[in-house]
Amino acid sequence: DAGVIQSPRHEVTEMGQEVTLRCKPISGHDYLFWYRQTMMRGLELLIYFNNNVPIDDSGMPEDRFSAKMPNASFSTLKIQPSEPRDSAVYFCASSFWGYEQYFGPGTRLTVT
Amino acid sequence: LAKTTQPISMDSYEGQEVNITCSHNNIATNDYITWYQQFPSQGPRFIIQGYKTKVTNEVASLFIPADRKSSTLSLPRVSLSDTAVYYCLVGGNRDDKIIFGKGTRLHILP
């Protein structure tokens, strides 16, 4: 298996633009997680899905953030409109169950 | 969900054994202890997981005392490439909120 795949690897955008991050989990994994990592706040769980259903989105910072998982092999995290404070590395991870997760390489987002 | 406490940073030298201890005083009966490693510019990588006593794999050993209120990740004969942040997580319920915390920044010196 190729592991968790994320795209794009780097994204630079201007404030106010829509940003869409994509994730393909490892085949057969029931859980999918989206995290955000910054120097100040560390690694934060934003939302996670079980069998394509969002279970806990309490970490999503505000309504500008949304995530979907239309099928078992694809998920998106969307920010609209983006702001400079959204600049961070966004990781997607998948697992059979919660505590043995496999992370993707991350998307480094810069909002200017 | 059990809260964990681990040192913010540690230094060691190549070839030494490194032990990182994590405290989790309110661990629940069904909680597992899981450790991750994160290199700069990469996502965290699962290292090892255990419930009690000792677990060993090709990367590390995990020691868990009988009361399970702490655990120790042991890295044998570290090299410069073991410089990373190490996270201790505790939980077991499928609906637990997973919290990584700040981790321990391990710096290996030549």
mmCIF file of C-alpha atoms in Angstrom:
data_model
loop_
_atom_site.group_PDB
_atom_site.id
_atom_site.type_symbol
_atom_site.label_atom_id
_atom_site.label_comp_id
_atom_site.label_asym_id
_atom_site.label_seq_id
_atom_site.Cartn_x
_atom_site.Cartn_y
_atom_site.Cartn_z
ATOM 1 C CA ASP A 1 0.000 0.000 0.000
ATOM 2 C CA ALA A 2 1.249 3.506 -0.796
ATOM 3 C CA GLY A 3 0.281 4.826 2.602
ATOM 4 C CA VAL A 4 -1.860 7.866 3.230
ATOM 5 C CA ILE A 5 -1.731 10.234 0.279
ATOM 6 C CA GLN A 6 -2.254 13.966 0.627
ATOM 7 C CA SER A 7 -2.416 16.667 -1.982
ATOM 8 C CA PRO A 8 -1.219 19.238 -2.572
ATOM 9 C CA ARG A 9 2.016 19.036 -0.576
ATOM 10 C CA HIS A 10 2.349 22.816 -0.559
ATOM 11 C CA GLU A 11 -0.279 25.480 -1.032
ATOM 12 C CA VAL A 12 0.238 29.220 -1.098
ATOM 13 C CA THR A 13 -2.857 31.345 -1.388
ATOM 14 C CA GLU A 14 -4.106 34.808 -0.676
ATOM 15 C CA MET A 15 -6.385 35.731 2.154
ATOM 16 C CA GLY A 16 -10.009 35.268 1.226
ATOM 17 C CA GLN A 17 -9.433 32.457 -1.239
ATOM 18 C CA GLU A 18 -10.915 28.999 -0.902
ATOM 19 C CA VAL A 19 -8.491 26.199 -0.097
ATOM 20 C CA THR A 20 -9.205 22.484 -0.546
ATOM 21 C CA LEU A 21 -6.938 19.838 0.895
ATOM 22 C CA ARG A 22 -7.295 16.228 -0.193
ATOM 23 C CA CYS A 23 -6.596 12.899 1.428
ATOM 24 C CA LYS A 24 -6.673 9.273 0.323
ATOM 25 C CA PRO A 25 -6.538 6.942 3.342
ATOM 26 C CA ILE A 26 -5.006 3.475 3.460
ATOM 27 C CA SER A 27 -7.383 0.956 1.963
ATOM 28 C CA GLY A 28 -9.385 -0.896 4.590
ATOM 29 C CA HIS A 29 -8.949 1.655 7.352
ATOM 30 C CA ASP A 30 -12.228 2.624 9.013
ATOM 31 C CA TYR A 31 -11.033 5.845 10.629
ATOM 32 C CA LEU A 32 -9.829 9.057 9.017
ATOM 33 C CA PHE A 33 -8.448 12.017 10.923
ATOM 34 C CA TRP A 34 -7.576 15.593 10.012
ATOM 35 C CA TYR A 35 -4.985 17.423 12.123
ATOM 36 C CA ARG A 36 -3.413 20.857 12.063
ATOM 37 C CA GLN A 37 0.077 21.538 13.382
ATOM 38 C CA THR A 38 1.654 24.869 14.260
ATOM 39 C CA MET A 39 4.586 25.790 16.460
ATOM 40 C CA MET A 40 2.337 27.621 18.880
ATOM 41 C CA ARG A 41 -0.471 25.083 19.269
ATOM 42 C CA GLY A 42 1.219 21.810 18.423
ATOM 43 C CA LEU A 43 -0.731 18.997 16.783
ATOM 44 C CA GLU A 44 -4.483 19.533 17.020
ATOM 45 C CA LEU A 45 -7.187 17.109 16.001
ATOM 46 C CA LEU A 46 -9.731 18.932 13.835
ATOM 47 C CA ILE A 47 -12.207 16.202 12.924
ATOM 48 C CA TYR A 48 -12.398 12.473 12.492
ATOM 49 C CA PHE A 49 -14.599 10.081 10.551
ATOM 50 C CA ASN A 50 -15.578 6.479 11.168
ATOM 51 C CA ASN A 51 -16.884 4.600 8.140
ATOM 52 C CA ASN A 52 -17.217 7.913 6.276
ATOM 53 C CA VAL A 53 -19.376 9.476 9.007
ATOM 54 C CA PRO A 54 -18.075 12.490 10.949
ATOM 55 C CA ILE A 55 -17.865 11.503 14.602
ATOM 56 C CA ASP A 56 -16.242 14.466 16.323
ATOM 57 C CA ASP A 57 -15.752 17.860 14.720
ATOM 58 C CA SER A 58 -15.292 19.786 17.952
ATOM 59 C CA GLY A 59 -11.742 20.665 16.936
ATOM 60 C CA MET A 60 -12.789 22.500 13.798
ATOM 61 C CA PRO A 61 -11.860 26.096 14.615
ATOM 62 C CA GLU A 62 -14.848 27.840 13.050
ATOM 63 C CA ASP A 63 -17.452 27.717 10.315
ATOM 64 C CA ARG A 64 -14.881 28.580 7.689
ATOM 65 C CA PHE A 65 -13.620 24.996 8.003
ATOM 66 C CA SER A 66 -15.531 22.044 6.614
ATOM 67 C CA ALA A 67 -14.641 18.422 5.930
ATOM 68 C CA LYS A 68 -16.272 15.713 3.890
ATOM 69 C CA MET A 69 -15.720 12.052 3.244
ATOM 70 C CA PRO A 70 -17.913 11.062 0.283
ATOM 71 C CA ASN A 71 -16.486 7.537 0.170
ATOM 72 C CA ALA A 72 -14.016 5.265 1.926
ATOM 73 C CA SER A 73 -11.100 6.325 -0.248
ATOM 74 C CA PHE A 74 -11.333 10.105 -0.273
ATOM 75 C CA SER A 75 -11.723 13.039 2.069
ATOM 76 C CA THR A 76 -11.431 16.800 1.738
ATOM 77 C CA LEU A 77 -10.814 19.624 4.168
ATOM 78 C CA LYS A 78 -11.979 22.982 2.912
ATOM 79 C CA ILE A 79 -11.256 26.457 4.234
ATOM 80 C CA GLN A 80 -13.419 29.256 2.892
ATOM 81 C CA PRO A 81 -12.457 32.058 3.153
ATOM 82 C CA SER A 82 -8.866 31.461 4.192
ATOM 83 C CA GLU A 83 -7.041 33.750 6.608
ATOM 84 C CA PRO A 84 -3.335 34.184 7.441
ATOM 85 C CA ARG A 85 -3.849 32.511 10.828
ATOM 86 C CA ASP A 86 -4.836 29.317 9.003
ATOM 87 C CA SER A 87 -1.220 28.919 7.879
ATOM 88 C CA ALA A 88 -0.058 25.555 9.225
ATOM 89 C CA VAL A 89 0.769 22.001 8.228
ATOM 90 C CA TYR A 90 -2.372 19.918 7.803
ATOM 91 C CA PHE A 91 -2.078 16.178 8.269
ATOM 92 C CA CYS A 92 -4.459 13.436 7.347
ATOM 93 C CA ALA A 93 -4.212 10.067 9.111
ATOM 94 C CA SER A 94 -6.082 6.782 8.912
ATOM 95 C CA SER A 95 -6.361 3.706 11.094
ATOM 96 C CA PHE A 96 -8.283 0.523 11.828
ATOM 97 C CA TRP A 97 -9.032 2.014 15.204
ATOM 98 C CA GLY A 98 -8.138 5.252 16.899
ATOM 99 C CA TYR A 99 -4.746 4.737 18.439
ATOM 100 C CA GLU A 100 -2.560 3.200 15.746
ATOM 101 C CA GLN A 101 -2.743 5.875 13.135
ATOM 102 C CA TYR A 102 -0.813 6.226 9.912
ATOM 103 C CA PHE A 103 -0.115 9.789 8.878
ATOM 104 C CA GLY A 104 0.276 11.297 5.466
ATOM 105 C CA PRO A 105 3.132 13.622 4.524
ATOM 106 C CA GLY A 106 1.073 16.715 5.237
ATOM 107 C CA THR A 107 0.088 19.816 3.303
ATOM 108 C CA ARG A 108 1.959 22.976 4.178
ATOM 109 C CA LEU A 109 -0.518 25.837 3.791
ATOM 110 C CA THR A 110 0.595 29.444 3.629
ATOM 111 C CA VAL A 111 -2.046 32.167 3.481
ATOM 112 C CA THR A 112 -0.710 35.621 2.661
ATOM 113 C CA LEU B 1 -9.600 10.487 28.702
ATOM 114 C CA ALA B 2 -6.361 10.138 30.639
ATOM 115 C CA LYS B 3 -4.078 13.171 30.628
ATOM 116 C CA THR B 4 -0.388 12.548 30.047
ATOM 117 C CA THR B 5 2.694 14.354 31.288
ATOM 118 C CA GLN B 6 6.121 13.922 29.743
ATOM 119 C CA PRO B 7 9.351 15.950 29.763
ATOM 120 C CA ILE B 8 9.459 18.796 27.295
ATOM 121 C CA SER B 9 12.951 17.968 26.087
ATOM 122 C CA MET B 10 15.855 15.577 26.583
ATOM 123 C CA ASP B 11 19.412 15.380 25.321
ATOM 124 C CA SER B 12 21.498 12.255 24.920
ATOM 125 C CA TYR B 13 24.524 10.985 23.022
ATOM 126 C CA GLU B 14 24.903 8.547 20.198
ATOM 127 C CA GLY B 15 25.127 4.959 21.341
ATOM 128 C CA GLN B 16 23.317 5.572 24.623
ATOM 129 C CA GLU B 17 20.047 4.043 25.716
ATOM 130 C CA VAL B 18 17.344 6.681 26.094
ATOM 131 C CA ASN B 19 14.340 6.320 28.369
ATOM 132 C CA ILE B 20 11.407 8.713 28.117
ATOM 133 C CA THR B 21 8.842 8.451 30.863
ATOM 134 C CA CYS B 22 5.201 9.443 30.573
ATOM 135 C CA SER B 23 2.872 9.886 33.540
ATOM 136 C CA HIS B 24 -0.807 9.041 33.215
ATOM 137 C CA ASN B 25 -2.190 8.855 36.725
ATOM 138 C CA ASN B 26 -5.870 8.563 35.762
ATOM 139 C CA ILE B 27 -5.500 5.859 33.134
ATOM 140 C CA ALA B 28 -8.681 3.833 32.691
ATOM 141 C CA THR B 29 -8.991 0.053 32.727
ATOM 142 C CA ASN B 30 -9.519 -0.196 28.975
ATOM 143 C CA ASP B 31 -6.874 2.355 27.993
ATOM 144 C CA TYR B 32 -3.830 1.450 25.915
ATOM 145 C CA ILE B 33 -0.564 3.393 25.902
ATOM 146 C CA THR B 34 0.698 4.445 22.495
ATOM 147 C CA TRP B 35 3.878 6.232 21.441
ATOM 148 C CA TYR B 36 4.535 8.157 18.263
ATOM 149 C CA GLN B 37 7.699 9.646 16.778
ATOM 150 C CA GLN B 38 7.755 12.755 14.626
ATOM 151 C CA PHE B 39 10.705 13.917 12.549
ATOM 152 C CA PRO B 40 10.869 17.501 11.280
ATOM 153 C CA SER B 41 8.660 18.097 8.247
ATOM 154 C CA GLN B 42 6.985 14.698 8.552
ATOM 155 C CA GLY B 43 3.817 13.370 10.090
ATOM 156 C CA PRO B 44 3.950 11.395 13.347
ATOM 157 C CA ARG B 45 4.828 7.726 13.017
ATOM 158 C CA PHE B 46 3.398 5.007 15.241
ATOM 159 C CA ILE B 47 6.211 3.376 17.235
ATOM 160 C CA ILE B 48 4.765 1.037 19.830
ATOM 161 C CA GLN B 49 1.684 0.281 21.867
ATOM 162 C CA GLY B 50 1.091 -1.651 25.054
ATOM 163 C CA TYR B 51 -1.361 -2.421 27.807
ATOM 164 C CA LYS B 52 0.782 -3.830 30.607
ATOM 165 C CA THR B 53 4.246 -5.200 31.466
ATOM 166 C CA LYS B 54 6.633 -4.995 28.530
ATOM 167 C CA VAL B 55 6.339 -4.761 24.784
ATOM 168 C CA THR B 56 9.293 -4.849 22.409
ATOM 169 C CA ASN B 57 9.577 -4.381 18.682
ATOM 170 C CA GLU B 58 12.384 -3.627 16.250
ATOM 171 C CA VAL B 59 12.332 0.061 17.132
ATOM 172 C CA ALA B 60 11.766 0.348 20.875
ATOM 173 C CA SER B 61 10.623 -1.209 24.107
ATOM 174 C CA LEU B 62 7.738 -0.053 26.246
ATOM 175 C CA PHE B 63 7.761 -0.719 29.974
ATOM 176 C CA ILE B 64 4.534 -0.434 31.938
ATOM 177 C CA PRO B 65 4.495 -1.008 35.709
ATOM 178 C CA ALA B 66 1.727 -2.949 37.396
ATOM 179 C CA ASP B 67 -0.244 0.154 38.430
ATOM 180 C CA ARG B 68 -0.073 1.468 34.824
ATOM 181 C CA LYS B 69 0.155 5.058 36.063
ATOM 182 C CA SER B 70 3.268 5.647 34.012
ATOM 183 C CA SER B 71 5.130 4.135 31.102
ATOM 184 C CA THR B 72 8.661 4.321 29.768
ATOM 185 C CA LEU B 73 9.681 4.293 26.145
ATOM 186 C CA SER B 74 13.173 2.869 25.778
ATOM 187 C CA LEU B 75 15.277 3.478 22.675
ATOM 188 C CA PRO B 76 18.396 1.287 22.602
ATOM 189 C CA ARG B 77 21.689 2.671 21.278
ATOM 190 C CA VAL B 78 20.329 5.870 19.771
ATOM 191 C CA SER B 79 21.817 7.530 16.722
ATOM 192 C CA LEU B 80 21.606 11.073 15.393
ATOM 193 C CA SER B 81 18.623 10.007 13.292
ATOM 194 C CA ASP B 82 16.593 9.372 16.446
ATOM 195 C CA THR B 83 16.406 13.128 17.024
ATOM 196 C CA ALA B 84 12.669 13.748 16.943
ATOM 197 C CA VAL B 85 9.623 14.584 19.028
ATOM 198 C CA TYR B 86 8.106 11.644 20.894
ATOM 199 C CA TYR B 87 4.442 11.674 21.902
ATOM 200 C CA CYS B 88 2.753 9.540 24.540
ATOM 201 C CA LEU B 89 -0.982 8.957 24.166
ATOM 202 C CA VAL B 90 -3.369 7.089 26.422
ATOM 203 C CA GLY B 91 -6.822 5.876 25.469
ATOM 204 C CA GLY B 92 -8.787 2.935 24.288
ATOM 205 C CA ASN B 93 -12.399 3.786 23.745
ATOM 206 C CA ARG B 94 -13.092 4.078 20.038
ATOM 207 C CA ASP B 95 -14.771 7.415 20.667
ATOM 208 C CA ASP B 96 -11.998 8.881 22.807
ATOM 209 C CA LYS B 97 -10.846 12.313 21.725
ATOM 210 C CA ILE B 98 -7.228 11.841 20.727
ATOM 211 C CA ILE B 99 -4.858 14.453 22.130
ATOM 212 C CA PHE B 100 -1.196 14.467 21.184
ATOM 213 C CA GLY B 101 0.058 17.070 23.634
ATOM 214 C CA LYS B 102 3.446 18.770 23.271
ATOM 215 C CA GLY B 103 5.551 15.617 23.293
ATOM 216 C CA THR B 104 9.210 15.243 24.293
ATOM 217 C CA ARG B 105 11.783 16.805 22.023
ATOM 218 C CA LEU B 106 14.732 14.382 21.991
ATOM 219 C CA HIS B 107 18.041 15.716 20.759
ATOM 220 C CA ILE B 108 20.846 13.249 20.100
ATOM 221 C CA LEU B 109 24.349 14.649 20.186
ATOM 222 C CA PRO B 110 27.397 13.151 18.465
#
